[in-house]
Coordinates of C-alpha atoms in Angstrom, one line a residue:
Chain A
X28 CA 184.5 39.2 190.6
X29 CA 187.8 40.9 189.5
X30 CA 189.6 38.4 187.8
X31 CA 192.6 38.8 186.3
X32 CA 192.3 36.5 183.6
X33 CA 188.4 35.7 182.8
X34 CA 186.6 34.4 179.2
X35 CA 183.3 35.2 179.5
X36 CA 180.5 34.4 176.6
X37 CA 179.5 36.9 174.9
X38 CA 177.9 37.1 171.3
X39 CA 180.4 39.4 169.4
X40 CA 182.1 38.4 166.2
X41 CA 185.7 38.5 168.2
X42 CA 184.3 35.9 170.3
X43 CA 183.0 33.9 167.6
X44 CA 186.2 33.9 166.0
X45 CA 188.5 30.8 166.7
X46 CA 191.4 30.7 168.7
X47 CA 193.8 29.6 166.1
X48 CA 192.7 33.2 164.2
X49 CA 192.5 35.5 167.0
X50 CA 196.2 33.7 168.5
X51 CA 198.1 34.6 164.9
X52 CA 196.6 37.7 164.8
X53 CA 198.0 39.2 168.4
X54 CA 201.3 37.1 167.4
X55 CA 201.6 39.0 164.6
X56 CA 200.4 42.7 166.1
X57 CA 202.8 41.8 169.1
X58 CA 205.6 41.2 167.2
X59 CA 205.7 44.4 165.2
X60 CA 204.4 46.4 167.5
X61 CA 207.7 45.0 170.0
X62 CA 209.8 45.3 166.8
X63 CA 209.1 48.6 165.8
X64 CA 209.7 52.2 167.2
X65 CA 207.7 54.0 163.9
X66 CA 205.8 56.2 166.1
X67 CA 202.6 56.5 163.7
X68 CA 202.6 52.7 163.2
X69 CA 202.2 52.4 167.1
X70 CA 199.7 54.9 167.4
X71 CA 197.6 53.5 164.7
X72 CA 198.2 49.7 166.3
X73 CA 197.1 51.7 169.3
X74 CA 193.4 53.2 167.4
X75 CA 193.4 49.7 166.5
X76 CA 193.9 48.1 170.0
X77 CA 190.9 49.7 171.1
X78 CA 188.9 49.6 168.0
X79 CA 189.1 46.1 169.1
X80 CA 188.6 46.3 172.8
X81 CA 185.2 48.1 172.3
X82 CA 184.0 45.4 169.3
X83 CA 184.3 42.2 171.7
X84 CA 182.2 44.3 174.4
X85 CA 184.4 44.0 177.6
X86 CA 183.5 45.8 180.5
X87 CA 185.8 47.9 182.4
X88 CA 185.2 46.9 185.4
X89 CA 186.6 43.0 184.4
X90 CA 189.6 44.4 183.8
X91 CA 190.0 47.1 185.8
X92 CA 192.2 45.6 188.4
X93 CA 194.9 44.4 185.6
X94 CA 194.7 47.5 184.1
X95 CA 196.0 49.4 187.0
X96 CA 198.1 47.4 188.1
X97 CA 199.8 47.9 184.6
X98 CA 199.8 51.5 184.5
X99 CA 201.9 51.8 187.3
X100 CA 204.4 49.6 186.7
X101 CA 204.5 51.0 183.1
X102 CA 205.2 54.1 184.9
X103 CA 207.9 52.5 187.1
X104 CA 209.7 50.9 183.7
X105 CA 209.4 54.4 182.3
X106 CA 211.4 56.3 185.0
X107 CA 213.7 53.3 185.4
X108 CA 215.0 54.0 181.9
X109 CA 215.1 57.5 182.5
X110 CA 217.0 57.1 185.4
X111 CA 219.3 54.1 184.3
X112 CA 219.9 54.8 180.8
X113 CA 219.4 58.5 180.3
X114 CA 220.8 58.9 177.0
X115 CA 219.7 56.1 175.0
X116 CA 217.2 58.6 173.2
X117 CA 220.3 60.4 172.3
X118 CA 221.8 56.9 170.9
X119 CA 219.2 56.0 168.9
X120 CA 218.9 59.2 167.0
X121 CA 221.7 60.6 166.5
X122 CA 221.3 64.3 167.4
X123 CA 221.1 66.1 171.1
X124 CA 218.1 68.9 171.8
X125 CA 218.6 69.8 176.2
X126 CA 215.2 70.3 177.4
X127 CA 216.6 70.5 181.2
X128 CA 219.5 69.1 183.7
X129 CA 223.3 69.1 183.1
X130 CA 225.6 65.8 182.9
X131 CA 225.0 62.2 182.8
X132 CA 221.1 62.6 183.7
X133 CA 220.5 65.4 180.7
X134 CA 216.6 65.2 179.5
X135 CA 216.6 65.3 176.1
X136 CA 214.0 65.5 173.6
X137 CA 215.4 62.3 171.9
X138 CA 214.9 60.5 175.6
X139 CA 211.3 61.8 175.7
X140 CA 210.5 60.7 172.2
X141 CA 212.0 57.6 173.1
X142 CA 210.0 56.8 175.9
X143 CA 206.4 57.9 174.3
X144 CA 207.2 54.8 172.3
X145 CA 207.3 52.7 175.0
X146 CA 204.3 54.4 176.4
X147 CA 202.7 53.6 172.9
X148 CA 203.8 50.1 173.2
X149 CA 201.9 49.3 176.3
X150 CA 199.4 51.2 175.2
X151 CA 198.0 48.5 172.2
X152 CA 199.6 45.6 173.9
X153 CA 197.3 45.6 177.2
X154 CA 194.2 45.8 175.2
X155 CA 195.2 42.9 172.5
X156 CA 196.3 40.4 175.8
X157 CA 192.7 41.2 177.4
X158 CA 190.8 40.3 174.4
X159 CA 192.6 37.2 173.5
X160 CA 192.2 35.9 177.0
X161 CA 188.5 37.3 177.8
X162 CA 186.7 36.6 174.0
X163 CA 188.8 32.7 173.7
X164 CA 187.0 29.6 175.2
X165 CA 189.8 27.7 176.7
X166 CA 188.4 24.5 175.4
X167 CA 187.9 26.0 171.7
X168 CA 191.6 27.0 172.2
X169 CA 193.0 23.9 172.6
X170 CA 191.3 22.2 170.1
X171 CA 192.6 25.0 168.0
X172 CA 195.9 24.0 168.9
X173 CA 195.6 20.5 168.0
X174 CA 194.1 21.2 164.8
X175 CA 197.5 23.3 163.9
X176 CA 199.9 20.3 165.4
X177 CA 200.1 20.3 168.9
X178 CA 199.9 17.1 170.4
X179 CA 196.6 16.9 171.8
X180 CA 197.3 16.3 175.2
X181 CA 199.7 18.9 175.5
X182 CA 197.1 21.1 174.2
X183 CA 194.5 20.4 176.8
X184 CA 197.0 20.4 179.5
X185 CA 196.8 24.0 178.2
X186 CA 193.3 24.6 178.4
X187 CA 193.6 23.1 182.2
X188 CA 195.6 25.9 182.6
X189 CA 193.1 28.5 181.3
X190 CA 190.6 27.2 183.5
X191 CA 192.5 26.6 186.3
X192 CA 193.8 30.3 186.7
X193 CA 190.2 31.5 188.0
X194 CA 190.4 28.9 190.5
X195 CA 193.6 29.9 191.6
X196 CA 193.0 33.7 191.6
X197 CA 190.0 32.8 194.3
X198 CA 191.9 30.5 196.4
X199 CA 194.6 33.4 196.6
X200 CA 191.8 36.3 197.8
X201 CA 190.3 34.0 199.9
X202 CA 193.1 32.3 201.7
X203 CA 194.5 36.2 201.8
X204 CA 191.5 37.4 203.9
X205 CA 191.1 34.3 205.9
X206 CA 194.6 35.0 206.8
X207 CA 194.6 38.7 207.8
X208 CA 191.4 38.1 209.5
X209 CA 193.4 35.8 211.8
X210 CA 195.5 38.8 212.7
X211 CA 198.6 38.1 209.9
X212 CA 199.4 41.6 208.1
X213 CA 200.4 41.6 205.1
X214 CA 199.7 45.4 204.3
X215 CA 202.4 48.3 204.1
X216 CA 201.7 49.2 208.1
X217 CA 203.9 45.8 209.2
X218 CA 207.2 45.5 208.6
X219 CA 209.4 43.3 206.6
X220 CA 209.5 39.7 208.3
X221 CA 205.7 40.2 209.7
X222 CA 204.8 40.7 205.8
X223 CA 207.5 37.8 204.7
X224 CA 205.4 35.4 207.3
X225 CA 202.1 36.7 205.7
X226 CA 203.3 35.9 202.7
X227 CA 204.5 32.5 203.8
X228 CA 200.8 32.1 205.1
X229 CA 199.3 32.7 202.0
X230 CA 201.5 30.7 199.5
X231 CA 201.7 27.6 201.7
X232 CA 198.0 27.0 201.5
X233 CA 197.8 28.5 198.0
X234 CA 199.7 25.3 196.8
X235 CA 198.5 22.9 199.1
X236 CA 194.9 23.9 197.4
X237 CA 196.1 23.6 194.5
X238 CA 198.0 20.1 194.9
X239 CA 194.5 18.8 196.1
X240 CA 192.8 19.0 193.0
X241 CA 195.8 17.3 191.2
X242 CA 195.0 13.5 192.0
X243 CA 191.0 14.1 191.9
X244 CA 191.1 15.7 188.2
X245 CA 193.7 12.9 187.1
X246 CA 191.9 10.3 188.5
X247 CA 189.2 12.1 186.9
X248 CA 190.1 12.2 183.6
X249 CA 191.1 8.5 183.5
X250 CA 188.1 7.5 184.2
X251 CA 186.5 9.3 181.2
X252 CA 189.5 7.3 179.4
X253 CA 191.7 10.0 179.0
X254 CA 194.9 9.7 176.4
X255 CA 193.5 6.2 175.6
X256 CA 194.2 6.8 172.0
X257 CA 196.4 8.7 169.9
X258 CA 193.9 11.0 168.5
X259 CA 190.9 12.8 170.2
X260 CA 187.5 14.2 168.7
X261 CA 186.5 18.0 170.2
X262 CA 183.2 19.3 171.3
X263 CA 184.2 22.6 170.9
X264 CA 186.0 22.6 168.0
X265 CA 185.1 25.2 165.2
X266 CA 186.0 25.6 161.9
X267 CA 187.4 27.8 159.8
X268 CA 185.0 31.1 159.0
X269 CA 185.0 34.1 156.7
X270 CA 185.9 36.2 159.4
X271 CA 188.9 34.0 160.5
X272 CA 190.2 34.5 157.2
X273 CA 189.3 37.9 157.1
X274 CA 191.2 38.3 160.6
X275 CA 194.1 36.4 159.4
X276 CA 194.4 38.8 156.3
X277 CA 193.9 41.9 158.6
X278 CA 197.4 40.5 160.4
X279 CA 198.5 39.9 157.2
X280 CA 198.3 43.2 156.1
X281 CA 199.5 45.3 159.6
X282 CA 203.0 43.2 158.9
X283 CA 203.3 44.4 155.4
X284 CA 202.4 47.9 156.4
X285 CA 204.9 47.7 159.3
X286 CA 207.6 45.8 157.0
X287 CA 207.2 48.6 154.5
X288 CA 207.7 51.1 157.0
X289 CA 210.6 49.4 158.3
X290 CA 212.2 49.9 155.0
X291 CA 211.1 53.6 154.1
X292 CA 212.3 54.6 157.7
X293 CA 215.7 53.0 156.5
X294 CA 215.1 50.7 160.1
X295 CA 212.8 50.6 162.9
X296 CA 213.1 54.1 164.0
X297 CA 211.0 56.6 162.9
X298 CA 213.4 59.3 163.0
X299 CA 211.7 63.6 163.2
X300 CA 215.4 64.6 164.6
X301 CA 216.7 64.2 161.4
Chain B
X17 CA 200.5 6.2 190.6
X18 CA 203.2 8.7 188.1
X19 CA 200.6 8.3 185.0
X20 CA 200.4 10.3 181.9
X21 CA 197.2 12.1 182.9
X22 CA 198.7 12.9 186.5
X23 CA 201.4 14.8 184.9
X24 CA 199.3 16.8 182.6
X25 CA 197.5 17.5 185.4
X26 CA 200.2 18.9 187.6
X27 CA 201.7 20.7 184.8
X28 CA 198.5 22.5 184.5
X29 CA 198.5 23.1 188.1
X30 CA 202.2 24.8 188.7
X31 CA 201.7 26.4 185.6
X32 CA 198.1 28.1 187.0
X33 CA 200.0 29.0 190.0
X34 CA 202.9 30.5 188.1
X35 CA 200.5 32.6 186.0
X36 CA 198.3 33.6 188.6
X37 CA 201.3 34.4 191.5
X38 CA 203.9 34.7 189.0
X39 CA 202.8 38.8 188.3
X40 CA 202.4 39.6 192.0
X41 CA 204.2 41.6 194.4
X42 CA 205.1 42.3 197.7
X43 CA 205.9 46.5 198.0
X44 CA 208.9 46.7 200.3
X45 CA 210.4 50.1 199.8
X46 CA 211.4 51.5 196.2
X47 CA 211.8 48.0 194.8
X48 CA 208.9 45.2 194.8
X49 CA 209.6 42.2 196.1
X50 CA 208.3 40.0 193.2
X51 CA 207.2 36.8 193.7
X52 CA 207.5 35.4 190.4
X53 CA 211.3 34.2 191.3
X54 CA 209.7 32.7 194.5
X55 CA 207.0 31.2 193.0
X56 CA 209.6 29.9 189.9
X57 CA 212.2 27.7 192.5
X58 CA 209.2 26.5 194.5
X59 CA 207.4 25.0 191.4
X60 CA 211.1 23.8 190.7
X61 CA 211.4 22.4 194.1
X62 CA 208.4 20.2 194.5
X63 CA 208.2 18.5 191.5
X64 CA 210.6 16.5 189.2
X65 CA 212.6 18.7 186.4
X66 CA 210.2 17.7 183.5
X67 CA 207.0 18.7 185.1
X68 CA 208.5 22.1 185.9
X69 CA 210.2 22.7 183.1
X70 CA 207.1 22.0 181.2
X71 CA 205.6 24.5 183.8
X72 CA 207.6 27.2 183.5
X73 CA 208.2 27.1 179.5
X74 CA 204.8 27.7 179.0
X75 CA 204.9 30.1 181.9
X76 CA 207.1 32.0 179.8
X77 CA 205.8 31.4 176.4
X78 CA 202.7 33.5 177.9
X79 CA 204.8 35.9 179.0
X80 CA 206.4 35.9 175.3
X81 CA 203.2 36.2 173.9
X82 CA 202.1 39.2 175.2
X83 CA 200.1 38.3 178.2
X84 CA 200.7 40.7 181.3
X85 CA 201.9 37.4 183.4
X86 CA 205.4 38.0 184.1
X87 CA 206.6 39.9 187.1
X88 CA 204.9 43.6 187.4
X89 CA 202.5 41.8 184.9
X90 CA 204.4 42.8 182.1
X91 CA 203.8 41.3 178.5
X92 CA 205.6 40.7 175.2
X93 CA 208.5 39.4 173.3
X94 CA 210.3 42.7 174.0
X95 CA 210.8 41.6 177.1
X96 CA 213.3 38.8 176.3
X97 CA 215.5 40.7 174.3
X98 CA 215.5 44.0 176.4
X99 CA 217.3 45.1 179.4
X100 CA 216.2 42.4 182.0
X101 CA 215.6 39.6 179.5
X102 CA 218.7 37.7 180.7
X103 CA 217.0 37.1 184.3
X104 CA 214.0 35.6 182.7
X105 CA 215.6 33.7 180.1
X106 CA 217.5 32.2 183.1
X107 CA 214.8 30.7 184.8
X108 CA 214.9 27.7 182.7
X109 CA 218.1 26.8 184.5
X110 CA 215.9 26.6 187.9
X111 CA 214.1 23.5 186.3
X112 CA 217.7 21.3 185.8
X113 CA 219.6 22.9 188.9
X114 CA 217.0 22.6 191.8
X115 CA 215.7 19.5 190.2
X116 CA 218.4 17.8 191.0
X117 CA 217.4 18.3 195.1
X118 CA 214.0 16.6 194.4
X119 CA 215.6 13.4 192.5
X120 CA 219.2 12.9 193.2
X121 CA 220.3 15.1 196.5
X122 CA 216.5 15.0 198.7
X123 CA 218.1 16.6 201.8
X124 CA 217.5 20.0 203.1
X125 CA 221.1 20.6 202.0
X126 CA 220.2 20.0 198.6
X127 CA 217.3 22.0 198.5
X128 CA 219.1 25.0 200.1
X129 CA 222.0 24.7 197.6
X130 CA 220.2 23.9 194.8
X131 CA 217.7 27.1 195.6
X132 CA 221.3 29.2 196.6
X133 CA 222.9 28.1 193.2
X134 CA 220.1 28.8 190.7
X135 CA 218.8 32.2 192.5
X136 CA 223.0 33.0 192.1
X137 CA 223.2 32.3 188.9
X138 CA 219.8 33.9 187.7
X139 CA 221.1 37.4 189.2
X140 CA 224.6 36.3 187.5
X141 CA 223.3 35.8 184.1
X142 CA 220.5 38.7 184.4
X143 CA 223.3 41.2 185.5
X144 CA 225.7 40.3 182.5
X145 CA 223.3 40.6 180.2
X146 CA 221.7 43.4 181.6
X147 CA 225.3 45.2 181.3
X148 CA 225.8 44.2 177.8
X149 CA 222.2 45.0 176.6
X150 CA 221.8 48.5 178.3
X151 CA 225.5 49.7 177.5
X152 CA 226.5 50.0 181.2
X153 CA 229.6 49.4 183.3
X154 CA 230.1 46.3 185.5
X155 CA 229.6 48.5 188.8
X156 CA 226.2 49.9 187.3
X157 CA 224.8 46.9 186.8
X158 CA 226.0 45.6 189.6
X159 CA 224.4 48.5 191.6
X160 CA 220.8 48.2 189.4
X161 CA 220.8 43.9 189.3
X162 CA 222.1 42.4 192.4
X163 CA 222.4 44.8 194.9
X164 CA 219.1 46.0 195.3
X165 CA 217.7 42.2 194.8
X166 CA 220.0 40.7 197.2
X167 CA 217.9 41.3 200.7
X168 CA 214.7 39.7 199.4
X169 CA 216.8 37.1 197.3
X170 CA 217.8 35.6 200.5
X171 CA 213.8 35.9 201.9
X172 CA 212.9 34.0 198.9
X173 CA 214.5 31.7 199.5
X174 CA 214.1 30.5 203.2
X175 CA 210.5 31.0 202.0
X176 CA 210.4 28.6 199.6
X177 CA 212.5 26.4 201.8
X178 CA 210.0 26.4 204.0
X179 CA 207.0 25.9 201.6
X180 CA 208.7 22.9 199.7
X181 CA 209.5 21.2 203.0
X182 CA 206.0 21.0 203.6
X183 CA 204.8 20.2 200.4
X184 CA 207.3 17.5 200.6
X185 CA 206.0 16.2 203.9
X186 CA 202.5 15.9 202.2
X187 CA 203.8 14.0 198.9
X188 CA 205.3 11.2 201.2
X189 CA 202.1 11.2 202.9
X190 CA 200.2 10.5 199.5
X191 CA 200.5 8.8 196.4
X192 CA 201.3 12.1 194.4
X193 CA 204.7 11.8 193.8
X194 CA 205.4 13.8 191.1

């Protein structure tokens, strides 16, 4: 099955590691790698990405469908800012090398530059949102949240989330195909209202699905005496390991890397124009 | 019933089907029709402001984090602060505006107002900040934020019209009122 979103078990050290660990450490890889436009920081947080990817052991073919669907509208973003805001390459860096074109919609080196950032940028932050959502236990998750402060039922009204998206993602293919083998079209052959009513077919149902399992899952859970008490215990809670602190030092040290950067590049940009 | 556990319940629900809908797209032309604004106002419409507030805040929170969830299933905190960050930070106003149709004004009207008023002001707010952000003139981002979104704007909305009515009609039929 191709699902978007899917944890799996698996016997790696990434999955083994808690939630709580693995969640700072894409915060704090996300965060620098959005932050910064050092191109060698973002093509080692790249390496890194998927140093990563291959260490927790997912196949391609889980995420294969994400993937693509990624790529392309990575590519769309990147011609969008080529074609909306031309010279903001030029902006950033100060100087002007013509490749090609005359006028407003110049290509620039600058612009090009620009833009393999961006292209880096995708590049390590696909891979880190795959692991944390393929090598996590949704249930391990939450009570990782709690332990950090979140109120516990907000937490596992979290990790009914994470196990609810599967379910979701199945009800959409299947309602889909039930639909279009009733004769609704909803591929690029019909035009715009025939696909509008497809969709309408397919989202109506979607929710009504999903609305169904509401009261049984409530009712469900009260009857295991859910939110009884102010505190919970957690079957799948973990504690802290060596290699969630290890983990937590590795993020630990990425920000100081990029922090030092930051200030040796006199800002975020790393600058070969000058 | 309106208990504690229903509404963690349904948050986790609407907040599945954000996540799971909220990325996908309908290719009409050059420019997708999303459905994560579709899927936003009809979470907004069929349930009461907290629940869907609660739903799409941690909607978006995933998208913050990194998580290829929002439309495009695009990731990352970059996203709130770039370009087109003023159209997603304004989906939190969909939770107050067409809330207000599913407590205080439960007619059709309402819920065609209240969609026409919050998908107004999200294109509003997302083409301001758009302008600001990207350095461009009011007609440009006029041209890139509203005009080309206008058409399916409109779909979207009868859509989710549709849909909520009949989600509605089910609620009254049930004790899930939420």
């Amino acid at each position: 099955m191709n699902n978007l979103f899917g944890y799996k078990q698996r016997d790696t050290w990434i999955n083994h590691t808690t939630g709580t660990a693995k969640l700072i450490g894409f915060l704090a890889l996300s965060t620098m790698g959005m932050i910064s436009y050092d191109t060698r920081f973002l093509f080692g947080l790249v390496v890194l990405a998927i140093v990563l990817m291959r260490l927790s052991q997912i196949k391609y073919r889980e995420y294969a469908l994400m993937a693509k669907l990624v790529i392309i509208f990575a590519m769309i973003n990147l011609v969008m800012v080529a074609v909306l805001a031309p010279q903001y390459g030029v902006q950033l860096y100060g100087t002007r090398h013509v490749l090609f074109g005359t006028g407003y919609w110049t290509i620039t080196q600058e612009q090009l530059f620009y833009e393999f950032n961006l292209l880096l940028k995708y590049l390590f932050s696909l891979p880190l949102a795959i692991i944390l959502l393929f090598t996590t236990n949704p249930s391990e998750f939450a009570a990782g949240l709690n332990k950090i402060g979140v109120p516990y039922k907000i937490a596992y009204s979290f990790a009914i989330t994470l196990r609810y998206i599967p379910d979701v993602q199945s009800d959409y293919r299947t309602i889909s195909l039930a639909q279009q083998a009733r004769g609704y079209e909803i591929s690029k052959k019909a035009p715009l209202l025939a696909r509008s009513k497809g969709a309408v077919q397919i989202i109506l149902p979607l929710v009504f699905a999903s609305l169904n399992r509401i009261e049984t899952i409530s009712q469900a859970m009260e009857l295991r005496r859910f939110g009884r008490e102010k505190k919970r215990s957690w079957y799948q809670e973990q504690s802290f390991a060596t290699r969630d602190i290890v983990m937590i030092f590795g993020a630990v040290a990425v920000i100081i890397i990029g922090a030092i950067l930051f200030a040796q590049n006199d800002g975020r940009l790393y600058n070969p124009f000058k | 019933m309106n208990s504690n556990t229903q509404r963690i319940a349904i948050t986790a629900v609407l907040t599945a089907l954000l996540l799971a809908v909220g990325p996908l797209a309908i290719n009409v032309g050059p420019i997708p029709m999303t459905l994560q604004t579709l899927i936003i106002a009809l979470v907004a419409s069929v349930s009461s402001m907290r629940v869907s507030l609660t739903a799409i805040v941690l909607y978006l929170v995933l998208g913050a984090l990194g998580l290829p969830v929002l439309a495009g299933f695009k990731g990352g905190i970059v996203l709130f602060f770039g370009p087109t960050g003023g159209y997603l930070w304004s989906f939190l106003l969909f939770s107050p505006i067409i809330g207000l149709s599913f407590k205080k004004w439960r007619t059709v009207t309402g819920l065609i107002v209240t969609n026409c008023v919050a998908t107004i002001l999200n294109l509003t707010l997302g083409t301001i900040w758009l302008s600001i952000s990207a350095h461009m003139s009011a007609q440009a981002a006029i041209a890139a934020g509203v005009t080309p979104f206008m058409v399916s704007s409109v779909l979207k909305i009868v859509i989710v019209v549709v849909v909520a009515l009949a989600i509605r009609q089910l609620q009254s039929r049930t004790l899930v009122a939420f």
